[in-house]
PDB file of C-alpha atoms in Angstrom:
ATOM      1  CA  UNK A 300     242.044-183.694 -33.204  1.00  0.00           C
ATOM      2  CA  UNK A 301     238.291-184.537 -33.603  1.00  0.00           C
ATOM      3  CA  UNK A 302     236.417-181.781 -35.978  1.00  0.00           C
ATOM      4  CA  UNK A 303     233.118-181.345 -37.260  1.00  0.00           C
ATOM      5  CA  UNK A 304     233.731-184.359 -39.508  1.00  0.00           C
ATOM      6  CA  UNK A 305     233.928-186.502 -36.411  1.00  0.00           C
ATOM      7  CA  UNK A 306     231.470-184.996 -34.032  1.00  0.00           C
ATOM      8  CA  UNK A 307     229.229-186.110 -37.415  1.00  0.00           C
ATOM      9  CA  UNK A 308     229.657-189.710 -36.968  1.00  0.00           C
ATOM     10  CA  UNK A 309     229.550-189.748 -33.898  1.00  0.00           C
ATOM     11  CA  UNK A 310     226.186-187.875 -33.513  1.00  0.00           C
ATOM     12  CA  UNK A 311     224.950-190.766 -36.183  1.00  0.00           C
ATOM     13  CA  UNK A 312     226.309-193.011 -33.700  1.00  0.00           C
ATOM     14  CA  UNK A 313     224.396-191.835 -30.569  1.00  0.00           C
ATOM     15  CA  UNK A 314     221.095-191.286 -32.471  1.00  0.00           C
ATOM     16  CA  UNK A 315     220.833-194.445 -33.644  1.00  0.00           C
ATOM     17  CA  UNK A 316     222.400-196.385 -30.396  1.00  0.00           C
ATOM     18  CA  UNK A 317     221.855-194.655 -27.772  1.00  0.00           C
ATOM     19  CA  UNK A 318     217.293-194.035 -26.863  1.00  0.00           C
ATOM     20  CA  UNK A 319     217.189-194.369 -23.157  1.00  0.00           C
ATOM     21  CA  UNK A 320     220.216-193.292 -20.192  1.00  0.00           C
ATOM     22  CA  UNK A 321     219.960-195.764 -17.744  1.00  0.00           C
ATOM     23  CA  UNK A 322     223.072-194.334 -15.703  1.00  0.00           C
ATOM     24  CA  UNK A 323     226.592-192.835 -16.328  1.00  0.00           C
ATOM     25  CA  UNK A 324     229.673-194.421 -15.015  1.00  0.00           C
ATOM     26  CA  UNK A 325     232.363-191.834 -14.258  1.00  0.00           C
ATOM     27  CA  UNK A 326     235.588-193.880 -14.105  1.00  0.00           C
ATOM     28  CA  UNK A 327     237.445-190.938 -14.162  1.00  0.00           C
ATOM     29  CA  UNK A 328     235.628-188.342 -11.743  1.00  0.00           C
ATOM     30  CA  UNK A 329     236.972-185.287 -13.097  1.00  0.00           C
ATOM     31  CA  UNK A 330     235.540-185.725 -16.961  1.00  0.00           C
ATOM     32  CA  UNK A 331     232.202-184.292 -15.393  1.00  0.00           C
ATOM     33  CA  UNK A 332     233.625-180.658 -15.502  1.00  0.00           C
ATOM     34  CA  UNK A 333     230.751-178.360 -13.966  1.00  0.00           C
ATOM     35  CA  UNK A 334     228.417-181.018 -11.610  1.00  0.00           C
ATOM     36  CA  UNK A 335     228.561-183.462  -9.128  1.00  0.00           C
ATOM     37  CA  UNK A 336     228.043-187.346  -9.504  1.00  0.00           C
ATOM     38  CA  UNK A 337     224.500-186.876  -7.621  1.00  0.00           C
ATOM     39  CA  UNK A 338     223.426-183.834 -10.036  1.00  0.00           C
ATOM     40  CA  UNK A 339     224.795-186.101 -13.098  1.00  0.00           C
ATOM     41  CA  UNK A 340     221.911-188.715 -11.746  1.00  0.00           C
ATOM     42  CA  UNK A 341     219.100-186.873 -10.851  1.00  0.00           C
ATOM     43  CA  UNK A 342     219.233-184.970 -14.520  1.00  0.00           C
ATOM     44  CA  UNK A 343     220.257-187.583 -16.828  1.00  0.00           C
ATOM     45  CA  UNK A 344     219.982-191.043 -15.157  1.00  0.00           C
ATOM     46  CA  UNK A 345     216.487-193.166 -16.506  1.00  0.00           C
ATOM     47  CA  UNK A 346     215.749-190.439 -18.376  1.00  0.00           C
ATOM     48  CA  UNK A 347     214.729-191.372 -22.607  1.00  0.00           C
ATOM     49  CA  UNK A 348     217.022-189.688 -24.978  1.00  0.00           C
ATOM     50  CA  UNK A 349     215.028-187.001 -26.964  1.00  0.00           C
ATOM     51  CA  UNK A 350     217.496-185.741 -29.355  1.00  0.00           C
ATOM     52  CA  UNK A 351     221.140-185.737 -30.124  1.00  0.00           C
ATOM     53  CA  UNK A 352     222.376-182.846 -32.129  1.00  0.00           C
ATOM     54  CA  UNK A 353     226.145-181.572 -32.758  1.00  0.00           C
ATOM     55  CA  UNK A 354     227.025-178.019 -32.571  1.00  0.00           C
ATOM     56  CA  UNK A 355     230.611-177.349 -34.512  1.00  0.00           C
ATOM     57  CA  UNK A 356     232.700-179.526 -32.171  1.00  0.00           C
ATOM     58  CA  UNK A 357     230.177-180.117 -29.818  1.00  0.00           C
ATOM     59  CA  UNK A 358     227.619-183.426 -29.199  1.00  0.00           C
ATOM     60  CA  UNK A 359     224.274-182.466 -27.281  1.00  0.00           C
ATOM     61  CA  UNK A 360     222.363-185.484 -25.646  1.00  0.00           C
ATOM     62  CA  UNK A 361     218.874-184.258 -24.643  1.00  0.00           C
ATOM     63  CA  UNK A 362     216.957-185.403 -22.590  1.00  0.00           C
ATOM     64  CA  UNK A 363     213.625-183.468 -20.991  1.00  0.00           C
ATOM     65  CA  UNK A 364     215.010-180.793 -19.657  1.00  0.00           C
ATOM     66  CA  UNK A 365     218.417-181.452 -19.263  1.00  0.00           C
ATOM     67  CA  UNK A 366     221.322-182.175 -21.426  1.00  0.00           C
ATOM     68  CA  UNK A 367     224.691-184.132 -21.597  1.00  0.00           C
ATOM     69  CA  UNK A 368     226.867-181.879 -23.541  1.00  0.00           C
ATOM     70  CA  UNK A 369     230.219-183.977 -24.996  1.00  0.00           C
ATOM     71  CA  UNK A 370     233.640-182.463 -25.948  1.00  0.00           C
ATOM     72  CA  UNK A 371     236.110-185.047 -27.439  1.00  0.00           C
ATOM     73  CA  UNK A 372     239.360-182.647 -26.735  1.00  0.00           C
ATOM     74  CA  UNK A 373     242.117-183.782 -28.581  1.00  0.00           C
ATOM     75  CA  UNK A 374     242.178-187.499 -28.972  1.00  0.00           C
ATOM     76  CA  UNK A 375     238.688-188.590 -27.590  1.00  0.00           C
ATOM     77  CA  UNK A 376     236.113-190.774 -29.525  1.00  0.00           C
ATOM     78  CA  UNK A 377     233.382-192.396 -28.533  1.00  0.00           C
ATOM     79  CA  UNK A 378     233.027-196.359 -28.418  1.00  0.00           C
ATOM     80  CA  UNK A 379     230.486-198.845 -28.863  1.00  0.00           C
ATOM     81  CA  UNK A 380     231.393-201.480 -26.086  1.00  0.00           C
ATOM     82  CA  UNK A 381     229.747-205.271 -25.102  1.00  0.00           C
ATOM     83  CA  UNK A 382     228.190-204.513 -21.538  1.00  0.00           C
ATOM     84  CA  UNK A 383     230.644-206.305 -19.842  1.00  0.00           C
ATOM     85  CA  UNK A 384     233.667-205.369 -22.194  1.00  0.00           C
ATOM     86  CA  UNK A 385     236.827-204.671 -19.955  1.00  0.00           C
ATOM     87  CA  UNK A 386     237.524-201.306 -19.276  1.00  0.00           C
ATOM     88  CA  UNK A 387     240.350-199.482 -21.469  1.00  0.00           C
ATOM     89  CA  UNK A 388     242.666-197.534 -19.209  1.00  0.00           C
ATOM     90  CA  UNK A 389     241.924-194.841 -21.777  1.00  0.00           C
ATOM     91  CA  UNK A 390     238.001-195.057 -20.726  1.00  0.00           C
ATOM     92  CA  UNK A 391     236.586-191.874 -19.065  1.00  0.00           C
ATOM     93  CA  UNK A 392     233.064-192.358 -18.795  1.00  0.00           C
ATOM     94  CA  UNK A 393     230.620-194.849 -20.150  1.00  0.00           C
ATOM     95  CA  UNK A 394     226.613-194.188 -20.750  1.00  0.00           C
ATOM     96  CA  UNK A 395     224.709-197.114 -19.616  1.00  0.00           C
ATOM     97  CA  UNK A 396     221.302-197.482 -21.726  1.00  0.00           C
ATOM     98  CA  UNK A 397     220.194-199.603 -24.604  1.00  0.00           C
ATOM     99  CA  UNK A 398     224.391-200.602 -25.076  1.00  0.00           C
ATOM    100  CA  UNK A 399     227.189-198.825 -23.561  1.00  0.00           C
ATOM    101  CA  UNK A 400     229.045-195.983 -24.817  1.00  0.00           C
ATOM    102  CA  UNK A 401     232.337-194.949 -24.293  1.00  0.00           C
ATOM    103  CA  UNK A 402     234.239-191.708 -23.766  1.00  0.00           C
ATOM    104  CA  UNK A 403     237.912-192.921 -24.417  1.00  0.00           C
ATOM    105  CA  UNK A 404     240.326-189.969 -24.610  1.00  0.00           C
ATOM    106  CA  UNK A 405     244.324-190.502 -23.739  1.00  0.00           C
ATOM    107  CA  UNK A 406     245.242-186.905 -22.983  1.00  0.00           C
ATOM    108  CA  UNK A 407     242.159-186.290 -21.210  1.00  0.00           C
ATOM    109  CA  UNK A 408     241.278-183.056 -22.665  1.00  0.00           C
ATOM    110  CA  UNK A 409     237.913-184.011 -23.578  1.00  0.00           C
ATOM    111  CA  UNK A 410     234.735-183.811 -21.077  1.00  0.00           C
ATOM    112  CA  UNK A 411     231.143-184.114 -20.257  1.00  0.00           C
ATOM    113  CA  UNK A 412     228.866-180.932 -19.296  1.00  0.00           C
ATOM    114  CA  UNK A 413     225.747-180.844 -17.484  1.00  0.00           C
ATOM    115  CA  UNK A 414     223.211-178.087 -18.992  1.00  0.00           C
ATOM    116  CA  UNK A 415     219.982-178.114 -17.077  1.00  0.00           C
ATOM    117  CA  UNK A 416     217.986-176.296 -19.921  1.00  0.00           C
ATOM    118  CA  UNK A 417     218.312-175.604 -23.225  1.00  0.00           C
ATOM    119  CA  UNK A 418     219.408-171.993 -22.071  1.00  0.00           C
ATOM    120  CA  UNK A 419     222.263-173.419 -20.380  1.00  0.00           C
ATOM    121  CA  UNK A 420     223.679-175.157 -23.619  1.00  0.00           C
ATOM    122  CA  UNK A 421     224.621-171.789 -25.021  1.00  0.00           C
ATOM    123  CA  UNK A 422     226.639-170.824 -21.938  1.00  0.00           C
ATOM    124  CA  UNK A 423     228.547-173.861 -21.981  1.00  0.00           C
ATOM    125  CA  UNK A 424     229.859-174.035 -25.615  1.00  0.00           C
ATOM    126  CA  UNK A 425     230.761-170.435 -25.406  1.00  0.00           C
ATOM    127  CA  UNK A 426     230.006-168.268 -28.544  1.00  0.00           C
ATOM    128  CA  UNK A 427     229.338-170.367 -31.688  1.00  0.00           C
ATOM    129  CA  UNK A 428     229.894-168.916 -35.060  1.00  0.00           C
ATOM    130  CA  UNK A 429     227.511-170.475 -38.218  1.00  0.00           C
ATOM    131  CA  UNK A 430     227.916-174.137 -38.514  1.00  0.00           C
ATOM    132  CA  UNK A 431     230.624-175.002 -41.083  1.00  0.00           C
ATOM    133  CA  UNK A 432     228.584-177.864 -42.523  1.00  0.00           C
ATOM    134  CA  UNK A 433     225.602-175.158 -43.660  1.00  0.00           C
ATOM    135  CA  UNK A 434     227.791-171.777 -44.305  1.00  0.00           C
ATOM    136  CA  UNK A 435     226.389-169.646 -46.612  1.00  0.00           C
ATOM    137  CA  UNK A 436     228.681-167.135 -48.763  1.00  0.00           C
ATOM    138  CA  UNK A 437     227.009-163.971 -46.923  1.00  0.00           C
ATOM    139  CA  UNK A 438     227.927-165.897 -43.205  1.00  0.00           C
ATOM    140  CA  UNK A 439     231.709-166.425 -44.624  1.00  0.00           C
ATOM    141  CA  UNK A 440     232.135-162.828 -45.824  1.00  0.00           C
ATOM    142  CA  UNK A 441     230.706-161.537 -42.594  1.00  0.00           C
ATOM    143  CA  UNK A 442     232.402-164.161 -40.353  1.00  0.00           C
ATOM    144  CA  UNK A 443     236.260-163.953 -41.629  1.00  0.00           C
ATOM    145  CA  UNK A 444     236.128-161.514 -44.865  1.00  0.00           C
ATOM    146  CA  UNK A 445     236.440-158.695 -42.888  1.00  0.00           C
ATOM    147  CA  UNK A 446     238.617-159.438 -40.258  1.00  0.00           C
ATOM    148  CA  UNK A 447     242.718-158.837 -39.502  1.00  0.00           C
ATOM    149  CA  UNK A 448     244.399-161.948 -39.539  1.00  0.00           C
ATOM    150  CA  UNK A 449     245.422-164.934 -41.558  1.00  0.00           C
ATOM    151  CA  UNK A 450     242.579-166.702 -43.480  1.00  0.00           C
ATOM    152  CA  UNK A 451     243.862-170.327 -41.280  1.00  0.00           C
ATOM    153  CA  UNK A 452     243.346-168.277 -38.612  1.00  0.00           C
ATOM    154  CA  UNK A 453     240.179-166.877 -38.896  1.00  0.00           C
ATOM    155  CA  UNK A 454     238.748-170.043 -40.139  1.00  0.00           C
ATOM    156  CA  UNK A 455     239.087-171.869 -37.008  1.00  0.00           C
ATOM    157  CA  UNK A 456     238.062-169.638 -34.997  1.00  0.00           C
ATOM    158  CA  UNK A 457     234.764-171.291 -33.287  1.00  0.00           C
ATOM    159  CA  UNK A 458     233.300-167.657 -32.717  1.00  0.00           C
ATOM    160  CA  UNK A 459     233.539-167.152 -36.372  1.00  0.00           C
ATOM    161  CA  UNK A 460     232.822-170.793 -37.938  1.00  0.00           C
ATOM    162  CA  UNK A 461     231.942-173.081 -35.956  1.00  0.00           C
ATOM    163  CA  UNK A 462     233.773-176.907 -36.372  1.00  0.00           C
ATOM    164  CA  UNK A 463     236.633-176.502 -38.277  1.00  0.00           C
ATOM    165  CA  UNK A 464     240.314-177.400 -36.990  1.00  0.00           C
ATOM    166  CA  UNK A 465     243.592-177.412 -38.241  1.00  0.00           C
ATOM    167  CA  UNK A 466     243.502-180.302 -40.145  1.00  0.00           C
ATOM    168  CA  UNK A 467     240.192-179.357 -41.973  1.00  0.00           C
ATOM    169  CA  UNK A 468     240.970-176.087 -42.365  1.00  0.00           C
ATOM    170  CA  UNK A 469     244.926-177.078 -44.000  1.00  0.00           C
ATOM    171  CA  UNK A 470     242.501-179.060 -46.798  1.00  0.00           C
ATOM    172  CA  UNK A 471     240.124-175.837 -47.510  1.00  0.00           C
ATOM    173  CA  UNK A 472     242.986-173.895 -48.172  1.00  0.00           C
ATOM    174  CA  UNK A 473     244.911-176.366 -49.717  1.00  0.00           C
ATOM    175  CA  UNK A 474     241.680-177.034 -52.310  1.00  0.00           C
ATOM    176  CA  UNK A 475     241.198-173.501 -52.598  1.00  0.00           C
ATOM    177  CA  UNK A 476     244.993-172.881 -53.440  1.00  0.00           C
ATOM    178  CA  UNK A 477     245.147-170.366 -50.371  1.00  0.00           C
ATOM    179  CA  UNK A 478     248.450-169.896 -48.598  1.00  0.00           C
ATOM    180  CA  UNK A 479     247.460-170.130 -44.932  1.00  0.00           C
ATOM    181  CA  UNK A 480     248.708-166.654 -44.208  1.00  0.00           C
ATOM    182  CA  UNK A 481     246.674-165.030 -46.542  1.00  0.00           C
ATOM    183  CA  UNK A 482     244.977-161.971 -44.608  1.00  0.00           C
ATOM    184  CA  UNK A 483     241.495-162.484 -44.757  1.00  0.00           C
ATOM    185  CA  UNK A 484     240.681-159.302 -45.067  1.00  0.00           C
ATOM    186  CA  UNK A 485     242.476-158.965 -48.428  1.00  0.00           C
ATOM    187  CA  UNK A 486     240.803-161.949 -50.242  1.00  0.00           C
ATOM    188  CA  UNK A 487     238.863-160.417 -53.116  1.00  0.00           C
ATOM    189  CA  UNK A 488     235.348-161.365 -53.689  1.00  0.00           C
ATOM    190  CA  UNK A 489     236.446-164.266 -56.585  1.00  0.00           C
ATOM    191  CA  UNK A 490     238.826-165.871 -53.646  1.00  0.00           C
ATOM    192  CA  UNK A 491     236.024-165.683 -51.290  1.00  0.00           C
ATOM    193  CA  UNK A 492     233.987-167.761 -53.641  1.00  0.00           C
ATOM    194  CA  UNK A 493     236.432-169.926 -53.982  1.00  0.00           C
ATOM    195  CA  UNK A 494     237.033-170.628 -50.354  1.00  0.00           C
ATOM    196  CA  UNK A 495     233.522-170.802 -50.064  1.00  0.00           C
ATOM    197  CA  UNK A 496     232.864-173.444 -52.574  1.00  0.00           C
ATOM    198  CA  UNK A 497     236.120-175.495 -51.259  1.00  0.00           C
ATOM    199  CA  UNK A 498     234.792-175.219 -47.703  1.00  0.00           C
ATOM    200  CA  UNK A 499     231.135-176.745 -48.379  1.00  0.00           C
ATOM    201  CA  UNK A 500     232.974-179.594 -50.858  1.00  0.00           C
ATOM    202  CA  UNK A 501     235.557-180.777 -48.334  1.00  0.00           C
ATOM    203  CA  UNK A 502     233.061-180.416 -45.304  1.00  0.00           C
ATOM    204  CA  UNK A 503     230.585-182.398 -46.824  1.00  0.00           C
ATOM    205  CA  UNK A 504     232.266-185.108 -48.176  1.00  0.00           C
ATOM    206  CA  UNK A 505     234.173-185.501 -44.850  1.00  0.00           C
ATOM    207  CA  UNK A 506     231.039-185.158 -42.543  1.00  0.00           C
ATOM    208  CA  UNK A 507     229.416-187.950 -44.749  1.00  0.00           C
ATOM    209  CA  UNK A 508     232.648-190.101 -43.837  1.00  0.00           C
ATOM    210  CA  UNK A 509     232.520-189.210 -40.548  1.00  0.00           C
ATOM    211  CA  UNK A 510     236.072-188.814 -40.459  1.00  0.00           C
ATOM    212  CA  UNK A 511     239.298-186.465 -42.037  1.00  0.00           C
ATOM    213  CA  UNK A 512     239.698-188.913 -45.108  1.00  0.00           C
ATOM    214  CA  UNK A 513     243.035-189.754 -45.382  1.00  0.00           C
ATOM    215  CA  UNK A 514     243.179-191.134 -48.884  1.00  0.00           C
ATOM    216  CA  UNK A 515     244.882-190.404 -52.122  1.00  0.00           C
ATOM    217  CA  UNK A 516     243.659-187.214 -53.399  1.00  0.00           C
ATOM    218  CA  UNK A 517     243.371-185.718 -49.814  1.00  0.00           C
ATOM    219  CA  UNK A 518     246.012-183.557 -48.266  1.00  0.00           C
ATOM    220  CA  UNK A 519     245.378-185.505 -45.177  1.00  0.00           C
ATOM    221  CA  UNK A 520     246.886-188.360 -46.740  1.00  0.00           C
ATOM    222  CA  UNK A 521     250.018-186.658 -46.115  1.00  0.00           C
ATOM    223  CA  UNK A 522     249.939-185.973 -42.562  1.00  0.00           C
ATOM    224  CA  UNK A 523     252.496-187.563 -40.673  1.00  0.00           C
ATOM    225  CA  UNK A 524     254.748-188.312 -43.626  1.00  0.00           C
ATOM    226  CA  UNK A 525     258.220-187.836 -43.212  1.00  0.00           C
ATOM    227  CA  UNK A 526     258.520-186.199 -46.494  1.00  0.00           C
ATOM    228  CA  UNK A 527     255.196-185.118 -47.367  1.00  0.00           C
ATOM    229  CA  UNK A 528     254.352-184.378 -51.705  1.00  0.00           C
ATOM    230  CA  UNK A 529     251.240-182.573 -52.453  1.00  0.00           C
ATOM    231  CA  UNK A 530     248.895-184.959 -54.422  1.00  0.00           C
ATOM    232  CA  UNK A 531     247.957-182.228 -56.778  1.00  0.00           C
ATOM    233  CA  UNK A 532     251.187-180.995 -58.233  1.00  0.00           C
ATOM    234  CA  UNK A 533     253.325-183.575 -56.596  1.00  0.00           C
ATOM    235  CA  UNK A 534     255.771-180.941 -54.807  1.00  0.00           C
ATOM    236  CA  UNK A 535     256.777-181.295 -51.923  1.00  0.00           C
ATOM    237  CA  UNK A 536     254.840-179.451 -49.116  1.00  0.00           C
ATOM    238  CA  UNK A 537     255.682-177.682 -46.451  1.00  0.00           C
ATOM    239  CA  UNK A 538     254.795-177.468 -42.342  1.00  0.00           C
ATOM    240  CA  UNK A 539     254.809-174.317 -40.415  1.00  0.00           C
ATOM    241  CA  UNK A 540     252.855-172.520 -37.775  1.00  0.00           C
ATOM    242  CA  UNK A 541     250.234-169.635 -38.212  1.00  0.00           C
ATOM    243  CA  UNK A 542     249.238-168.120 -34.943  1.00  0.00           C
ATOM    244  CA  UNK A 543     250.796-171.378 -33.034  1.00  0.00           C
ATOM    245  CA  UNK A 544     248.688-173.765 -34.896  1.00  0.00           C
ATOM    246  CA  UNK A 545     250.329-175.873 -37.287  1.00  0.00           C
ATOM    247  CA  UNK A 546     249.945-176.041 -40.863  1.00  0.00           C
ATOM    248  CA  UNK A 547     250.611-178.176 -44.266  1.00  0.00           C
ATOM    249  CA  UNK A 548     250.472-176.585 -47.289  1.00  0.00           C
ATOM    250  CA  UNK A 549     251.991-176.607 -50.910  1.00  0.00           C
ATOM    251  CA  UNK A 550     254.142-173.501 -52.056  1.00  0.00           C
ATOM    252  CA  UNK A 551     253.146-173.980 -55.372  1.00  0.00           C
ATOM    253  CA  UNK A 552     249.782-174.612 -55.402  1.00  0.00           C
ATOM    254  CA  UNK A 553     249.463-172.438 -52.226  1.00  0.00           C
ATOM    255  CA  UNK A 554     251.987-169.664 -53.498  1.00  0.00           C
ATOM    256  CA  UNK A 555     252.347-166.804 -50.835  1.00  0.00           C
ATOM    257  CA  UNK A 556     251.669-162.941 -51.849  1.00  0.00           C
ATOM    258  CA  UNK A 557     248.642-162.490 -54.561  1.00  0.00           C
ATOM    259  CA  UNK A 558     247.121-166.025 -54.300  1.00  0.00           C
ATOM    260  CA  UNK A 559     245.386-166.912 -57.888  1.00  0.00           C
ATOM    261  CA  UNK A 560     242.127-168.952 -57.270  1.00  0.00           C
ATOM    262  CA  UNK A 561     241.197-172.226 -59.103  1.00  0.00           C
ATOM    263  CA  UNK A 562     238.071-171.124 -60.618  1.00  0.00           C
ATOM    264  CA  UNK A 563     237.254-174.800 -61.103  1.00  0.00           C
ATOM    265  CA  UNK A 564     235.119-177.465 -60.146  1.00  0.00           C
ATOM    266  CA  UNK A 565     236.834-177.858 -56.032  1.00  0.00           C
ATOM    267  CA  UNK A 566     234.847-181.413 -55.849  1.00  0.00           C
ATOM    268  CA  UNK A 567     237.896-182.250 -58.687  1.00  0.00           C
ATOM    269  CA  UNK A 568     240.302-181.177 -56.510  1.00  0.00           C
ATOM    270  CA  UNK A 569     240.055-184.669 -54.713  1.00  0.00           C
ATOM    271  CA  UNK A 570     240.564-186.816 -57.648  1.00  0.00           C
ATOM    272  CA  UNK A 571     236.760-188.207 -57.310  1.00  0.00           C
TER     273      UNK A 571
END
């Protein structure tokens, strides 16, 4: 699933590709999920691109006054495409402007808003929680320190933090040496540190990737594996669910009951 990390590269992407929207193709009609085609024009279409900013998961394409707000779903990305590239049956929509960019999403989850102010940005994203990629320790203690549930849990909520998913939120706890289960409300103030510091090291280094890495040293690289071995301890983790969302985690480093916290360094934690 696209996170924070993503929506990062691909708001590099757009700034630096995409200055003017000459028109948007909608080869699948129903990715525009609160206008018409003929709104979609008259707002967006010839219209210079005056910003493009990313709130948690979400890409905002301004123009004057309106916006193009982006949601990549599950599998969506964006696509840099040749102007007469063939279509990929995968291909949603494509903005037309100084080269063409493509919504490609598989499952379809994703979509395109219309806001036609800034106003309207806010009601379309829904309530947004501090950005993950500038959380302060204050924000995190008032966003999930006090609140009933597990610590996976509370982390990706969007209302609380906003841009972390499952995946980034299995490495936090995993370089924090949290189990996932962990009430939040019973960290103490060291473990809130901790997962503080381990938030801001994985965020960043995976926002300035643009992507989840999956390399040695990451828990990510692990995803997917049949049998999966922590690359810290080299145990063998485990998958379960926490509130229906999936997780990966090691029982040793991640032990369940009074969690210890790794006082050190986190940006060691990834073997860089």
């Amino acid at each position: 699933m696209p996170e924070l990390p993503d929506a990062a590269g691909y708001r590099r992407l757009l700034a630096r590709s995409l200055h003017r929207i000459e028109h948007v193709d909608l080869n699948d009609p129903e990715v525009l999920r609160n206008a018409d085609r003929d709104a979609l024009d008259a707002a967006v279409g010839h219209q210079d691109v005056r910003s493009v900013e990313r709130r948690g998961k979400w890409l905002v394409v301004r123009v004057d006054p309106s916006a193009l707000l982006i949601h990549l779903g599950m599998t969506g990305e964006l696509v840099l495409a040749a102007r007469h590239e063939a279509l990929d049956r995968a291909d949603r929509a494509t903005l037309h402007g100084d080269v063409d960019i493509r919504l490609r999403d598989r499952r379809r989850l994703g979509g395109i808003w219309l806001a036609a102010d800034a106003d309207e940005i806010g009601a379309i994203t829904g309530p947004l929680g501090a950005d993950a990629a500038r959380l302060t320790l204050n924000q995190l203690r008032a966003g999930v320190g006090q609140r009933r549930m597990a610590i996976k849990t509370a982390l990706t909520d969007q209302a609380a933090i906003a841009g972390l998913g499952n995946t980034l939120s299995d490495e936090i706890l995993w370089v924090a040496r949290l189990h996932p289960q962990t009430r939040a409300d019973a960290l103490s103030p060291e473990q809130l540190t901790g997962l503080h510091a381990a938030l801001r090291d994985v965020v960043r280094r995976a926002a300035r990737a643009g992507a989840i890495p999956r390399t040695p040293g990451w828990l990510t690289s692990q995803r997917g594996v049949p049998t999966p071995i922590c690359p810290r301890c080299h145990g063998t983790l485990r998958r379960s669910h926490v509130a229906g969302r999936a997780a990966l985690w090691c029982p040793l480093c991640q032990p369940d009951g009074d969690v210890s916290v790794d006082r050190s360094d986190p940006s060691t934690q990834h073997g860089t």
